[in-house]
Every structure is written in structure tokens, then in C-alpha cells.
Short mmCIF file of C-alpha atoms in Angstrom, two decimals:
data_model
loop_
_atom_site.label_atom_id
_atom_site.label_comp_id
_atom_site.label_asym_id
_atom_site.label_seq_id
_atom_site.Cartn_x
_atom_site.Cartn_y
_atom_site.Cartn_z
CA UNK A 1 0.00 0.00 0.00
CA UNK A 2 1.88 3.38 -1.30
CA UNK A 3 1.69 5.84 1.27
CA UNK A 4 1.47 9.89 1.45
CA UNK A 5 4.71 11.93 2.34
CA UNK A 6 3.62 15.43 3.60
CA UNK A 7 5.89 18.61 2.36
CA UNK A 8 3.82 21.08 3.86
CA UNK A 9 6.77 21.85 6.51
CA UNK A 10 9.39 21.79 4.31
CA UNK A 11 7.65 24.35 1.96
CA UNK A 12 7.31 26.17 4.67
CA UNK A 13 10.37 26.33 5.32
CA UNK A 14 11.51 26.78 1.89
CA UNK A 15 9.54 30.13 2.24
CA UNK A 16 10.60 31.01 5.08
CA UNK A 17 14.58 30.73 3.76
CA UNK A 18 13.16 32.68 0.48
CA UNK A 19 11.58 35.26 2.76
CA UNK A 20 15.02 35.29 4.90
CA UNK A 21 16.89 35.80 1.21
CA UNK A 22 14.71 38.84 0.36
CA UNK A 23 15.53 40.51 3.48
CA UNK A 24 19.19 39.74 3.27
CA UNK A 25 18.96 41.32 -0.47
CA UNK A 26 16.58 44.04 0.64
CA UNK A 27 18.94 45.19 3.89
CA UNK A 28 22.35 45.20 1.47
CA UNK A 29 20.21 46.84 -1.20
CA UNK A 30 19.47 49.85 1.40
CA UNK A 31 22.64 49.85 2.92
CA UNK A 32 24.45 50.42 -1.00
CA UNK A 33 21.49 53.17 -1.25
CA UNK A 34 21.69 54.68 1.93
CA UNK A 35 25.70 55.24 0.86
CA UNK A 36 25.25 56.49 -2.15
CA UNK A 37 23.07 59.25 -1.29
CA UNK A 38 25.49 59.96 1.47
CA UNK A 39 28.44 59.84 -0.29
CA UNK A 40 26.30 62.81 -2.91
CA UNK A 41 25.51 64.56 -0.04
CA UNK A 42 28.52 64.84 1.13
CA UNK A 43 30.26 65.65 -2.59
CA UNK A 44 27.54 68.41 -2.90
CA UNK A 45 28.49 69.82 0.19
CA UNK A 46 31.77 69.95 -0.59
CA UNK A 47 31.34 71.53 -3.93
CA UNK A 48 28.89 74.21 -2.42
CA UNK A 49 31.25 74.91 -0.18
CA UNK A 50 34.02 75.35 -2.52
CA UNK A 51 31.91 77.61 -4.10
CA UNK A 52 31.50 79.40 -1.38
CA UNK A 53 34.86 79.80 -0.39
CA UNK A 54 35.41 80.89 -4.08
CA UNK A 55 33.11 83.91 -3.69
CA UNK A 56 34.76 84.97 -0.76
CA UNK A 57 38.20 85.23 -2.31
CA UNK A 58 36.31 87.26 -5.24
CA UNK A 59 35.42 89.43 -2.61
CA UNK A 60 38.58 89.41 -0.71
CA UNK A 61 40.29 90.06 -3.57
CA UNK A 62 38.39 93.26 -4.62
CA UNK A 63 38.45 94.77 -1.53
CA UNK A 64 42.35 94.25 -0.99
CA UNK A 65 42.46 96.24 -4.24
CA UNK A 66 39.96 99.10 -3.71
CA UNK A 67 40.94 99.46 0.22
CA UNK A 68 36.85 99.71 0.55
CA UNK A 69 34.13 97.47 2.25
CA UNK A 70 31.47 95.77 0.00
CA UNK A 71 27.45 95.92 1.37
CA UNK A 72 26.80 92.75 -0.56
CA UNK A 73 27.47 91.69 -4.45
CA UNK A 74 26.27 88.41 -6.55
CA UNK A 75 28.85 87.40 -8.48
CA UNK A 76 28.51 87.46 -12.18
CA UNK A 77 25.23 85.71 -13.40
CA UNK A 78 27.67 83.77 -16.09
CA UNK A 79 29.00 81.73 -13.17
CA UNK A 80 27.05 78.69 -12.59
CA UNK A 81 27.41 78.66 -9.17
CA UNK A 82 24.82 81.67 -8.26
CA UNK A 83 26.71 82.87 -4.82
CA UNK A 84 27.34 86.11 -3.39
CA UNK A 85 30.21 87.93 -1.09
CA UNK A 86 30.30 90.93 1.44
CA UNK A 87 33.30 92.46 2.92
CA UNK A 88 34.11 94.46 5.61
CA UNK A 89 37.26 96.63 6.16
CA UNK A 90 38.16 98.04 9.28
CA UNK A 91 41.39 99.56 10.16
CA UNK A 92 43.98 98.58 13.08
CA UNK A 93 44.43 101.13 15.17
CA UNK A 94 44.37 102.37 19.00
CA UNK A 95 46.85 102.20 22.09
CA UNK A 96 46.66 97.98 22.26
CA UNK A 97 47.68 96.90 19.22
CA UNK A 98 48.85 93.19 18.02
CA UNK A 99 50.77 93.97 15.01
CA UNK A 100 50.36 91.98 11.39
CA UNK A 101 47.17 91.51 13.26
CA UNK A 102 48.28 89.04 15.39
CA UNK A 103 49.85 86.59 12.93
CA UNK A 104 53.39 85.41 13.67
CA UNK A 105 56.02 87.90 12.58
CA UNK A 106 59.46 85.65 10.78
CA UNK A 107 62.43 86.21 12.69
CA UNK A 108 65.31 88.39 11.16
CA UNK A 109 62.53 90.44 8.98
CA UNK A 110 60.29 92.52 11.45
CA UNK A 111 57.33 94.73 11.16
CA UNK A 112 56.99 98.20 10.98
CA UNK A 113 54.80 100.36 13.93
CA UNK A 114 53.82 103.59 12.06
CA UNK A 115 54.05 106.47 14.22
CA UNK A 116 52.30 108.80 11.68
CA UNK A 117 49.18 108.18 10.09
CA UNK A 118 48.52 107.56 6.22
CA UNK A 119 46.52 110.38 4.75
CA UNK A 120 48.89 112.93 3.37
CA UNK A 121 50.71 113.16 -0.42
CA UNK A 122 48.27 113.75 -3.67
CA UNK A 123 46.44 110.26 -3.07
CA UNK A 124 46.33 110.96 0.75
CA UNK A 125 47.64 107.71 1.52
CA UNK A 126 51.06 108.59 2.28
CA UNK A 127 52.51 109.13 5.20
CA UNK A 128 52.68 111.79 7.36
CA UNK A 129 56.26 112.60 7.90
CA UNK A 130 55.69 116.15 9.07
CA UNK A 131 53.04 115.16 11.44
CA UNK A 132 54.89 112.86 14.43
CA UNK A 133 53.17 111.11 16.49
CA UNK A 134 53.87 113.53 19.86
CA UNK A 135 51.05 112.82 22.49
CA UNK A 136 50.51 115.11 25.32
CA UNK A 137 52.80 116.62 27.16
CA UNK A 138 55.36 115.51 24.30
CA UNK A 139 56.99 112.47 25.46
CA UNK A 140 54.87 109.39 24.74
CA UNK A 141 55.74 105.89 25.85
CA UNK A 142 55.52 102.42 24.01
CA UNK A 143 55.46 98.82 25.39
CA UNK A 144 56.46 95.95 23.40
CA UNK A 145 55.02 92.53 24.06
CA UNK A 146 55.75 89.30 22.52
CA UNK A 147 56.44 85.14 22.78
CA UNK A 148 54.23 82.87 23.95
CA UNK A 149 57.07 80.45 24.61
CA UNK A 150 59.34 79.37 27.34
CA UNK A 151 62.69 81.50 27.28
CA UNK A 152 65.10 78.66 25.56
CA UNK A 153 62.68 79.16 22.50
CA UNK A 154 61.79 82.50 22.67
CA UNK A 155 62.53 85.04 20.67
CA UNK A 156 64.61 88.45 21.47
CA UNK A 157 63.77 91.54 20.02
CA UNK A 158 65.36 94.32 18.35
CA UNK A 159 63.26 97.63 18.04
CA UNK A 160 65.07 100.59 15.66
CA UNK A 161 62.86 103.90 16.46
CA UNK A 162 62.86 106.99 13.87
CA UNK A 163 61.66 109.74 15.30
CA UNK A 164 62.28 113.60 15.58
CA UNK A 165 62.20 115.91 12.71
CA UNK A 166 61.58 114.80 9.33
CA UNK A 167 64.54 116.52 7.95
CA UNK A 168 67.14 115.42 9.89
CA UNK A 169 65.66 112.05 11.69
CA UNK A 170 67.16 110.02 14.76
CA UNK A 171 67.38 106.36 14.79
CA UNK A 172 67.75 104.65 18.50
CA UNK A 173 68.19 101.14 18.75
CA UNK A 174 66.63 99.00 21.71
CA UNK A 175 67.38 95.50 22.23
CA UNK A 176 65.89 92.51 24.63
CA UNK A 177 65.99 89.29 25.29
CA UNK A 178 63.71 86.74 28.01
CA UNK A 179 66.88 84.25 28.15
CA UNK A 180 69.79 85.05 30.89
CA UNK A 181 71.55 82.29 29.24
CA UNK A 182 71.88 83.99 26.14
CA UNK A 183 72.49 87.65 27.40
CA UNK A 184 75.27 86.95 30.01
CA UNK A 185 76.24 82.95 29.48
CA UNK A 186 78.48 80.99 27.17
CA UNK A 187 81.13 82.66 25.18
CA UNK A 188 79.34 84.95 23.32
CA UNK A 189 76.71 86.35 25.47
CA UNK A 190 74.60 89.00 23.42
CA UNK A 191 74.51 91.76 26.09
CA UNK A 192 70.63 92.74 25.75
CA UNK A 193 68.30 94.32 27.82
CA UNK A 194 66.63 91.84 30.18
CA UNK A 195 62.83 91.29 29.13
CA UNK A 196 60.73 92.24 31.68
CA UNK A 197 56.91 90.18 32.63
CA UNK A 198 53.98 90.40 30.16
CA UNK A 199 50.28 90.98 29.74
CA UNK A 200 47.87 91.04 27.51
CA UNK A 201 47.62 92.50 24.38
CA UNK A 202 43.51 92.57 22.62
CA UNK A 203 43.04 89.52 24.99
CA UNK A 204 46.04 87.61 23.99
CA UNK A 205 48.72 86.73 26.58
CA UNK A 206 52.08 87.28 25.79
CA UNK A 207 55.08 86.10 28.07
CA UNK A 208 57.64 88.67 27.38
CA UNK A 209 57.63 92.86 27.62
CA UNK A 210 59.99 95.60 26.38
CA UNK A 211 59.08 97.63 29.43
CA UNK A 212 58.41 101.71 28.84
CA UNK A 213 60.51 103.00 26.10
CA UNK A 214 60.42 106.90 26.08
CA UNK A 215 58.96 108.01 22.23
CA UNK A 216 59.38 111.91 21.07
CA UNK A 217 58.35 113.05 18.08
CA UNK A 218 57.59 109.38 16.83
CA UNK A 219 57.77 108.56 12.62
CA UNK A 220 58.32 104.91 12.82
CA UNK A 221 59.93 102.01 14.47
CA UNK A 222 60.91 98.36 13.06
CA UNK A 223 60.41 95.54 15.30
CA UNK A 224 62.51 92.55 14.47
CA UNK A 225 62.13 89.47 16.07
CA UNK A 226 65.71 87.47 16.58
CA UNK A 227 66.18 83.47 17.17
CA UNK A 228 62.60 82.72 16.52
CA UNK A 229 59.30 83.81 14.84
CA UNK A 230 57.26 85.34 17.40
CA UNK A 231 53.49 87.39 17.63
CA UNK A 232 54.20 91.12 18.76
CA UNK A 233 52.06 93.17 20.26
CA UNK A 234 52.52 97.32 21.65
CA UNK A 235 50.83 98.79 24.00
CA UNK A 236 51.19 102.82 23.95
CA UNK A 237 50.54 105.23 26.29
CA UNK A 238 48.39 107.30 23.49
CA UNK A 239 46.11 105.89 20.46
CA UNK A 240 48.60 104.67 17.53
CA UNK A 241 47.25 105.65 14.09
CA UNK A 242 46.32 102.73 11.39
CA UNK A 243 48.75 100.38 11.34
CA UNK A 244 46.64 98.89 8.38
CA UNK A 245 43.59 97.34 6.90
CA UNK A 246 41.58 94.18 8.40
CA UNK A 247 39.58 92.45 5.53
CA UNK A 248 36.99 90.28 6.70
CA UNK A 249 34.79 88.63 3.22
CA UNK A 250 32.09 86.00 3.60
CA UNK A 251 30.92 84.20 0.85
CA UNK A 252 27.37 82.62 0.92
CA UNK A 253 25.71 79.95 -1.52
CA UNK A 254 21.90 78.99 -1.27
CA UNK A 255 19.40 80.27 0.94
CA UNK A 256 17.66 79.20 4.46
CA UNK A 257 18.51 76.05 6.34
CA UNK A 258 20.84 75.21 3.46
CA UNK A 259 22.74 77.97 2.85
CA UNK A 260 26.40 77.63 3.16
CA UNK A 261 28.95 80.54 4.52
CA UNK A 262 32.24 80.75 4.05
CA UNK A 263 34.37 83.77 6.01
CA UNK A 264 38.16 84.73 5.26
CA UNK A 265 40.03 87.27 6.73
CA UNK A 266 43.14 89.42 5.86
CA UNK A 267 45.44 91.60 7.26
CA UNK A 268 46.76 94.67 4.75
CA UNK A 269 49.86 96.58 6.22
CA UNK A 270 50.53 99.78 4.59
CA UNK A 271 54.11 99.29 2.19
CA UNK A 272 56.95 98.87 4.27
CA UNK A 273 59.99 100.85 4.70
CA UNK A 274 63.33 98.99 3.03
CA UNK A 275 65.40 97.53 5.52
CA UNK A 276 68.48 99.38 4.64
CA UNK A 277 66.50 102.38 5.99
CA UNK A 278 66.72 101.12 9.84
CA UNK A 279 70.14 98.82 9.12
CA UNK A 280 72.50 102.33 8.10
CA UNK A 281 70.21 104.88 8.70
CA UNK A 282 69.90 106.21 5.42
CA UNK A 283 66.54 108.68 5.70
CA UNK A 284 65.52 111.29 2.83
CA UNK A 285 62.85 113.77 3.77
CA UNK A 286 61.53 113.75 -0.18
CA UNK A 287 60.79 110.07 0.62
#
């Protein structure tokens, strides 16, 4: 007598392993998706943001060369990428200044602290020679900060100051240096002024201080940093004029929630004196 064999379990079974297949698929199927759109969003954020970044440089760029702030500006409608820049220019000036805006200074080359402000000549951007800088009662005093490091790699600093009048100019020569070792040690000490304690310069702490140095009739100093690149800051006992410009541009793609912004900021000294000028004191008052 033949006899019945019932499937029924194993089909269900079967369909159960199909059903477990599916998933499988289904999961690694939304995974590859879910990675793919990912991986676009993350391209097209990228790109967006390059394009943002590009339209502040546009605007960077014009302001650096007009010396003016911009309210707001699309850039060209030819350019696919639709964005737009602002600008803002604001100059560096006051009693607490950190010079090159606070960005670190190379060592042997030095920065120049204006003493006279930029507004005179036929563009009235050039400087001021007959004008020193002479605050009240005629004798002014500067303080030069600087180093954020310990003194075996800190910098020294040498500080040539013009002043007097125009036509027949004085250069004085300071010197200083944080490291005892260096000054009076070894056998070649460099017989600098001893640095005296810090402070803070626009809320940045720096380690190192020139101490008052007695300014009359100011036109302009160099400040050279020696052994290391160092930030430099000067705190005066009157307002400085404009050491220079301070560009700030954001660039901006898109609108709302998805807008993307994109800032850069720049730091325009006014031209700078060659250094033969403070190395052998050679001065002309037609220059």
C-alpha cells in the first residue's frame, strides 16, 4: 500500500529561507542606497562649499584692491554657481595693538609700527612725515610685548625707532631678550636688555615685555624678532594711528537652512619701509 509523504513543513520552510533571502537582499540593497546618497551629499556639500569659499576670495580680492568694504554683491550671473560675497574693512588702530594683526612675525625680517598716520601726499595715503606722532605733554611711551614660549625658544627683540624731525631724523636702537643664558652665558653672550613680565595684548597673553621706552616726536619704528618667529604686540601710552587694513569677506551659496557661509580674513599693512632704511640709517625727507 503506497503511502502519502507530507511537504507542507518543508515548503514552509523553503519560504521562510526565500523570505530570509529577500531581506538579506533588501537590507544590502538599502545599505548600497543609503551610501550612495550619502556619499552625494557629502560631494555636494563639498562643492557648495568650494563655491562658497570661491566667492569669498572674489570678494577678498576686490576689496584688498579698492581698500573699501562691500554691502553685498552676486557674483557674475555667467558663473554657474549663483553665490554672493560681502566684505568688511576696518582699520587697526588704538593704544593695544597686536601687530600683522596678530599673525606670527618671521624672525630676522620685522614689522613696521607707524608712528604717523597715512593720509597725506596727492592720493592721501602717504605718510605723514611732518606730522609725528607727539602725544601730550610731548613724550609718549611704548610697550612691546611678545612670545608665547618658554625662554630657551623665545625670541629676542630688536626695536630701531625713527623719530624727531623729518629733515634730519634720529634712529635709537633697543634690544631685549627673556633668556639670561643667552644675554650673560656661554662665550658669546649678546649683552641685551633683560625682558621684563607680560600681559595682555587685545586679549592675547604674551610672556615677554619691552618695558616703557620713552617716544618723542615718533615717525616709525621696526620691530625685528631674533632666534625665533614670534606674535608682537605694543601697548602705547596714546592711540597709535592705522597700522593697516583688516579684511573680513564672507561668501554665501543657497538660501535658508541650506545655505552655506564661508568667512576669510586678511590683514593689509601699509608698504613697508626697506630695511636698509633702519640697518644704516639712510633717511631722505623727499621720501
Amino acid at each position: 500500500m503506497l503511502g502519502f509523504v507530507d511537504f507542507s513543513p518543508q515548503r514552509g520552510q523553503a519560504l521562510l529561507i526565500i523570505v530570509l533571502i529577500m531581506v538579506v537582499a533588501l537590507t544590502v540593497g538599502l545599505s548600497v542606497a543609503t551610501r550612495s546618497i550619502t556619499s552625494l551629499r557629502t560631494s555636494t556639500e563639498e562643492a557648495n562649499s568650494a563655491q562658497a569659499l570661491s566667492a569669498a576670495e572674489a570678494g577678498l580680492e576686490r576689496s584688498l584692491s579698492t581698500g573699501a568694504s562691500i554691502a553685498s554683491e552676486a557674483l557674475p550671473e555667467s558663473l554657474p554657481n549663483q553665490s554672493s560675497y560681502f566684505t568688511s574693512v576696518t582699520t587697526k588702530s588704538g593704544s593695544q595693538i597686536l601687530l600683522n594683526n596678530g599673525t606670527i612675525i618671521p624672525r630676522d625680517e620685522g614689522i613696521d609700527l607707524w608712528f604717523v598716520a597715512h593720509t597725506c601726499g596727492s592720493d592721501g595715503k602717504s605718510p605723514c612725515w611732518g606730522a609725528p606722532w607727539s602725544p601730550s605733554p610731548l613724550v609718549g611711551t611704548i610697550n612691546v610685548y611678545w612670545d608665547t614660549n618658554s625662554c630657551n625658544n623665545s625670541a629676542a627683540v630688536e626695536i630701531a625707532v625713527v623719530s624727531g624731525n623729518s629733515a634730519s631724523p634720529v634712529l635709537t636702537r633697543y634690544v631685549y631678550d627673556p633668556c639670561s643664558d643667552r644675554r650673560v652665558g656661554g662665550t658669546n653672550p649678546n649683552n641685551f636688555s633683560a625682558a621684563q613680565a607680560g600681559g595682555q595684548i587685545e586679549g592675547k597673553t604674551l610672556n615677554y615685555s619691552t618695558g616703557s621706552i620713552s617716544i618723542t616726536d615718533g615717525l616709525i619704528a621696526r620691530i625685528i624678532p631674533i632666534y625665533k618667529d614670534t606674535v608682537i604686540g605694543v601697548d602705547a601710552s596714546s592711540a597709535l594711528p592705522s597700522q593697516g587694513s583688516v579684511i573680513t569677506a564672507t561668501g554665501s551659496l543657497g538660501a535658508g537652512n541650506s545655505k552655506i557661509v564661508r568667512k576669510l580674513t586678511a590683514f593689509q599693512a601699509y608698504p613697508s619701509l626697506p630695511a636698509e632704511y633702519f640697518t644704516f640709517g639712510i633717511f631722505s625727507p623727499s621720501n
